Each structure stands twice: as structure tokens, then as C-alpha cells.
């Protein structure tokens, strides 16, 4: 799988900001997986509005819209979410964050299976920036949907991500690395998709920013479960 992420933030007034983020993932042809329909490019766009409060606390809301198409055209899923988020710096090195959202599948009535219908997702995490050029993080997500593979098969999902980022020299480039461990279950069906994946990449920061500074400014991304579950739904069919 090959992916790309982009993000940009705009100040709004003295204590507010708008953040726009996008990500896309392309699955390699011939990938050995349980999916009956080969996934194509998965993409998601997110819009955040946040406010800086006292003691470094950041609160806000966000919305997302994602697309999870598959070869053949009959398993093309969309997923949207509306949520709340908070970020709190415990000290100069350690920061915690949380997100919770309502999730639904706008294309529910048009597909072979259901997708992420009438669901929710929650995410908690923390990152440590006490090293010279490295930031490490731990992220846990849990989600569910009243309908997933079929009307009588709700979905239960979980995902753990362990990762980090190390700056290259004194420039704007950094090396990123992560491991994902997930479970995507259509309750009542014998099929279960379990994910173990590892990734490495590079990131470029404009304006001389660092990973810790960007996270402290509210760019924590969004939960991965809604788009991933929409991708994996064909594997539980």
C-alpha cells in the first residue's frame, strides 16, 4: 500500500484556526488479502475548526468525507463523520488527545453490502517529544456501526497504531514510521478481517515546523477506522 497525506492550517482571529487535511491510499495490484473486490484508491478529506483555551488546551470540531471504491463498481463505499476533539499538553514533552464522532455511509442504499451505517468512532492517543529530533506516539481507536456487511450484521472495529517521526538534520524533512494492528468484524458473520501493517515514509514541513509543533498546533489527523472499515467490508461478505 502506498499513501500520501497533506495538511494546512489557517489562523482565524486571535485564538482560532481552520485545518484542512487530506489523505489517499493506493493498494498494490495482486495484494494477498481476504477482499473479494480489489480496492482502488481510497481517499478522505477532513475539515477542522479549533479554539485555543487556557493552559494550552485546544478544543474543536471536525467533519470528514471519504471514498472507498473497489474494482467492478458494485462495491464503492463512501463514509462521512462529524466529531469533537481535544488536545492537552500535560507538560513540555508529553501531550494527550482525543476524538469522538458520529459516522455514517451516504451510499448505503446503492451497494452490495452496507458499509459504515449509523455508527460511531472514538480515538485516544498520546505523543512524546522529549528526544532531540524524534517524536513518538501511541494511538488507539474503537468503532462500531449498527449495520455493516448486512442489515443483521453490525460492525465492531479496533485499531492500535504505534509510530514516530525523526527529523533529518536541521532541515524540513523527516522520516516517519508506524505499525498498525486492527480488527474489523461483521458481528454474526464468520468472516473477520485482521490487519497487521507496517509503514515507512518521508514528510516535508513548510515554514520550518517540527512534528511536535505541528501536533501542538492541532494537526492530529482523524480516526482511520471509518475509511479502513469501508475498505474491508467486502472481506466480511
Short mmCIF file of C-alpha atoms in Angstrom, two decimals:
data_model
loop_
_atom_site.label_atom_id
_atom_site.label_comp_id
_atom_site.label_asym_id
_atom_site.label_seq_id
_atom_site.Cartn_x
_atom_site.Cartn_y
_atom_site.Cartn_z
CA UNK A 1 0.00 0.00 0.00
CA UNK A 2 1.25 3.47 -0.90
CA UNK A 3 -0.18 6.55 0.80
CA UNK A 4 0.12 10.32 0.88
CA UNK A 5 -1.04 12.89 3.45
CA UNK A 6 -1.23 16.69 3.24
CA UNK A 7 -2.37 19.35 5.68
CA UNK A 8 -2.53 23.11 6.07
CA UNK A 9 -3.70 25.40 8.89
CA UNK A 10 -5.09 28.94 8.84
CA UNK A 11 -5.41 31.24 11.85
CA UNK A 12 -8.91 32.63 12.43
CA UNK A 13 -8.98 35.53 14.84
CA UNK A 14 -6.80 35.61 17.95
CA UNK A 15 -7.44 32.06 19.24
CA UNK A 16 -8.97 30.07 16.41
CA UNK A 17 -7.77 28.06 13.43
CA UNK A 18 -9.09 26.11 10.48
CA UNK A 19 -7.22 22.97 9.43
CA UNK A 20 -7.69 21.18 6.12
CA UNK A 21 -6.24 17.67 5.77
CA UNK A 22 -6.32 15.09 3.03
CA UNK A 23 -5.01 11.57 2.62
CA UNK A 24 -5.06 8.89 -0.03
CA UNK A 25 -4.06 5.23 -0.17
CA UNK A 26 -3.44 3.03 -3.17
CA UNK A 27 -3.44 -0.73 -2.78
CA UNK A 28 -0.88 -2.66 -4.85
CA UNK A 29 -2.19 -4.99 -7.53
CA UNK A 30 -2.13 -8.62 -6.52
CA UNK A 31 -2.12 -7.82 -2.80
CA UNK A 32 -2.74 -11.06 -0.93
CA UNK A 33 -5.77 -10.19 1.18
CA UNK A 34 -9.23 -11.56 2.01
CA UNK A 35 -11.10 -8.95 -0.02
CA UNK A 36 -13.34 -10.27 -2.76
CA UNK A 37 -13.10 -7.00 -4.66
CA UNK A 38 -9.68 -5.39 -5.14
CA UNK A 39 -9.73 -1.91 -3.55
CA UNK A 40 -8.80 1.07 -5.67
CA UNK A 41 -7.55 4.47 -4.42
CA UNK A 42 -9.07 5.28 -1.03
CA UNK A 43 -9.27 8.99 -0.15
CA UNK A 44 -10.51 11.19 2.68
CA UNK A 45 -10.81 14.94 3.21
CA UNK A 46 -11.10 16.50 6.69
CA UNK A 47 -12.00 20.00 7.87
CA UNK A 48 -11.33 21.11 11.47
CA UNK A 49 -12.19 24.22 13.45
CA UNK A 50 -10.33 24.62 16.75
CA UNK A 51 -10.02 27.12 19.58
CA UNK A 52 -7.10 27.66 21.96
CA UNK A 53 -8.24 27.81 25.58
CA UNK A 54 -6.32 28.30 28.81
CA UNK A 55 -3.34 26.17 29.88
CA UNK A 56 -2.66 25.05 26.31
CA UNK A 57 -5.95 23.16 25.93
CA UNK A 58 -7.29 23.01 22.36
CA UNK A 59 -10.92 22.06 21.64
CA UNK A 60 -12.72 21.86 18.34
CA UNK A 61 -14.89 20.00 15.91
CA UNK A 62 -14.29 18.32 12.59
CA UNK A 63 -16.02 16.69 9.66
CA UNK A 64 -14.74 14.18 7.13
CA UNK A 65 -15.81 12.67 3.84
CA UNK A 66 -14.14 9.57 2.44
CA UNK A 67 -14.40 7.33 -0.60
CA UNK A 68 -13.52 3.62 -0.71
CA UNK A 69 -14.07 2.33 -4.26
CA UNK A 70 -13.38 -1.22 -5.42
CA UNK A 71 -12.90 -2.82 -8.81
CA UNK A 72 -16.16 -3.72 -10.51
CA UNK A 73 -18.12 -0.67 -9.37
CA UNK A 74 -20.67 -2.50 -7.21
CA UNK A 75 -18.63 -2.14 -4.00
CA UNK A 76 -17.91 1.60 -3.97
CA UNK A 77 -18.44 2.94 -0.46
CA UNK A 78 -18.48 6.44 0.97
CA UNK A 79 -18.22 7.39 4.61
CA UNK A 80 -18.77 10.68 6.45
CA UNK A 81 -18.23 11.72 10.06
CA UNK A 82 -18.91 14.67 12.34
CA UNK A 83 -16.96 14.85 15.56
CA UNK A 84 -15.41 16.69 18.50
CA UNK A 85 -11.74 16.78 19.50
CA UNK A 86 -9.45 17.96 22.28
CA UNK A 87 -5.68 18.25 22.71
CA UNK A 88 -3.96 18.86 26.04
CA UNK A 89 -0.22 19.29 26.74
CA UNK A 90 0.49 17.58 30.04
CA UNK A 91 3.98 19.11 30.04
CA UNK A 92 6.62 20.27 27.56
CA UNK A 93 7.27 16.73 26.37
CA UNK A 94 4.01 14.80 26.72
CA UNK A 95 0.65 15.61 25.08
CA UNK A 96 -2.63 13.69 25.00
CA UNK A 97 -5.52 13.99 22.55
CA UNK A 98 -8.99 12.54 21.98
CA UNK A 99 -11.66 12.50 19.27
CA UNK A 100 -15.21 11.16 19.12
CA UNK A 101 -17.51 11.20 16.12
CA UNK A 102 -20.79 10.10 14.61
CA UNK A 103 -20.19 8.11 11.39
CA UNK A 104 -22.49 7.16 8.52
CA UNK A 105 -22.36 5.83 4.95
CA UNK A 106 -24.10 8.14 2.43
CA UNK A 107 -24.01 5.48 -0.32
CA UNK A 108 -25.69 2.81 1.82
CA UNK A 109 -28.68 2.19 -0.48
CA UNK A 110 -26.63 1.71 -3.65
CA UNK A 111 -24.10 -1.01 -2.77
CA UNK A 112 -23.99 -4.80 -2.47
CA UNK A 113 -23.15 -4.57 1.24
CA UNK A 114 -23.93 -1.78 3.69
CA UNK A 115 -20.72 -0.10 4.81
CA UNK A 116 -20.31 2.04 7.93
CA UNK A 117 -24.01 2.73 8.58
CA UNK A 118 -25.27 4.57 11.69
CA UNK A 119 -22.06 4.19 13.65
CA UNK A 120 -19.54 5.94 15.83
CA UNK A 121 -15.79 6.04 16.42
CA UNK A 122 -13.58 7.17 19.31
CA UNK A 123 -9.86 7.81 19.34
CA UNK A 124 -7.40 8.48 22.15
CA UNK A 125 -3.68 8.93 21.90
CA UNK A 126 -0.52 10.49 23.21
CA UNK A 127 2.80 11.62 21.85
CA UNK A 128 6.17 12.13 23.46
CA UNK A 129 8.56 14.80 22.17
CA UNK A 130 11.33 14.55 24.76
CA UNK A 131 14.03 13.47 22.33
CA UNK A 132 16.25 15.81 20.34
CA UNK A 133 14.76 15.18 16.87
CA UNK A 134 12.25 12.35 17.40
CA UNK A 135 8.56 12.32 18.31
CA UNK A 136 6.85 9.04 19.26
CA UNK A 137 3.13 8.35 19.55
CA UNK A 138 0.61 5.69 20.58
CA UNK A 139 -2.92 5.76 19.19
CA UNK A 140 -5.99 3.63 19.96
CA UNK A 141 -9.31 3.67 18.11
CA UNK A 142 -12.56 1.81 18.63
CA UNK A 143 -15.68 1.98 16.49
CA UNK A 144 -18.98 0.32 15.75
CA UNK A 145 -21.83 0.52 13.27
CA UNK A 146 -25.43 -0.64 13.64
CA UNK A 147 -25.24 -2.03 10.10
CA UNK A 148 -22.02 -3.14 8.38
CA UNK A 149 -21.93 -6.10 5.99
CA UNK A 150 -25.71 -6.59 6.05
CA UNK A 151 -28.78 -5.32 7.89
CA UNK A 152 -28.46 -8.03 10.56
CA UNK A 153 -24.66 -7.80 10.85
CA UNK A 154 -23.39 -4.77 12.82
CA UNK A 155 -19.72 -3.87 12.77
CA UNK A 156 -17.18 -3.79 15.58
CA UNK A 157 -13.75 -2.31 14.91
CA UNK A 158 -10.50 -1.57 16.73
CA UNK A 159 -7.11 -0.25 15.66
CA UNK A 160 -3.84 0.35 17.50
CA UNK A 161 -1.11 2.45 15.89
CA UNK A 162 2.42 2.81 17.22
CA UNK A 163 4.66 5.21 15.37
CA UNK A 164 7.06 8.08 15.30
CA UNK A 165 8.97 10.61 13.30
CA UNK A 166 12.64 11.62 13.20
CA UNK A 167 13.86 14.86 11.68
CA UNK A 168 16.60 14.64 9.07
CA UNK A 169 19.36 17.06 10.01
CA UNK A 170 18.26 20.65 10.61
CA UNK A 171 16.05 20.88 7.54
CA UNK A 172 12.32 20.45 6.93
CA UNK A 173 12.44 16.74 6.07
CA UNK A 174 11.61 13.89 8.44
CA UNK A 175 11.39 10.11 8.33
CA UNK A 176 8.07 8.63 9.53
CA UNK A 177 7.36 5.07 10.66
CA UNK A 178 4.32 3.25 12.05
CA UNK A 179 2.81 -0.14 12.81
CA UNK A 180 -0.95 -0.82 12.70
CA UNK A 181 -2.84 -3.67 14.38
CA UNK A 182 -6.56 -3.77 13.62
CA UNK A 183 -9.68 -5.91 13.75
CA UNK A 184 -12.77 -5.38 11.55
CA UNK A 185 -15.64 -7.70 12.39
CA UNK A 186 -19.12 -8.15 10.93
CA UNK A 187 -20.86 -9.47 14.05
CA UNK A 188 -22.91 -12.55 13.25
CA UNK A 189 -20.78 -13.46 10.24
CA UNK A 190 -17.88 -15.92 10.40
CA UNK A 191 -15.64 -13.61 8.37
CA UNK A 192 -13.22 -11.34 10.22
CA UNK A 193 -10.57 -9.06 8.75
CA UNK A 194 -7.46 -8.62 10.89
CA UNK A 195 -4.80 -6.13 9.85
CA UNK A 196 -1.12 -6.03 10.67
CA UNK A 197 0.74 -3.46 8.62
CA UNK A 198 3.99 -1.54 8.80
CA UNK A 199 4.87 1.69 7.08
CA UNK A 200 7.80 3.98 6.49
CA UNK A 201 7.79 7.30 4.70
CA UNK A 202 9.08 10.86 4.47
CA UNK A 203 7.43 14.15 5.40
CA UNK A 204 8.20 17.74 4.48
CA UNK A 205 7.26 20.66 6.74
CA UNK A 206 6.81 24.12 5.30
CA UNK A 207 7.85 27.11 7.38
CA UNK A 208 10.42 25.28 9.47
CA UNK A 209 7.83 23.44 11.61
CA UNK A 210 8.51 20.22 13.50
CA UNK A 211 6.34 17.20 14.25
CA UNK A 212 5.79 18.24 17.88
CA UNK A 213 5.00 21.85 16.95
CA UNK A 214 2.51 20.73 14.29
CA UNK A 215 0.74 18.36 16.69
CA UNK A 216 0.71 21.03 19.41
CA UNK A 217 -0.97 23.34 16.89
CA UNK A 218 -3.85 20.88 16.47
CA UNK A 219 -2.93 18.87 13.37
CA UNK A 220 -3.61 15.43 14.85
CA UNK A 221 -5.44 13.99 11.85
CA UNK A 222 -8.66 11.99 12.18
CA UNK A 223 -9.57 8.38 13.09
CA UNK A 224 -8.53 5.83 10.47
CA UNK A 225 -11.22 3.26 11.27
CA UNK A 226 -14.13 4.69 9.19
CA UNK A 227 -12.22 4.61 5.89
CA UNK A 228 -10.45 1.34 6.67
CA UNK A 229 -13.70 -0.40 7.66
CA UNK A 230 -15.30 0.83 4.42
CA UNK A 231 -12.39 -0.70 2.52
CA UNK A 232 -12.59 -4.03 4.34
CA UNK A 233 -16.36 -4.53 4.17
CA UNK A 234 -16.04 -6.76 1.09
CA UNK A 235 -13.79 -9.08 3.10
CA UNK A 236 -16.64 -9.82 5.51
CA UNK A 237 -19.20 -10.52 2.76
#
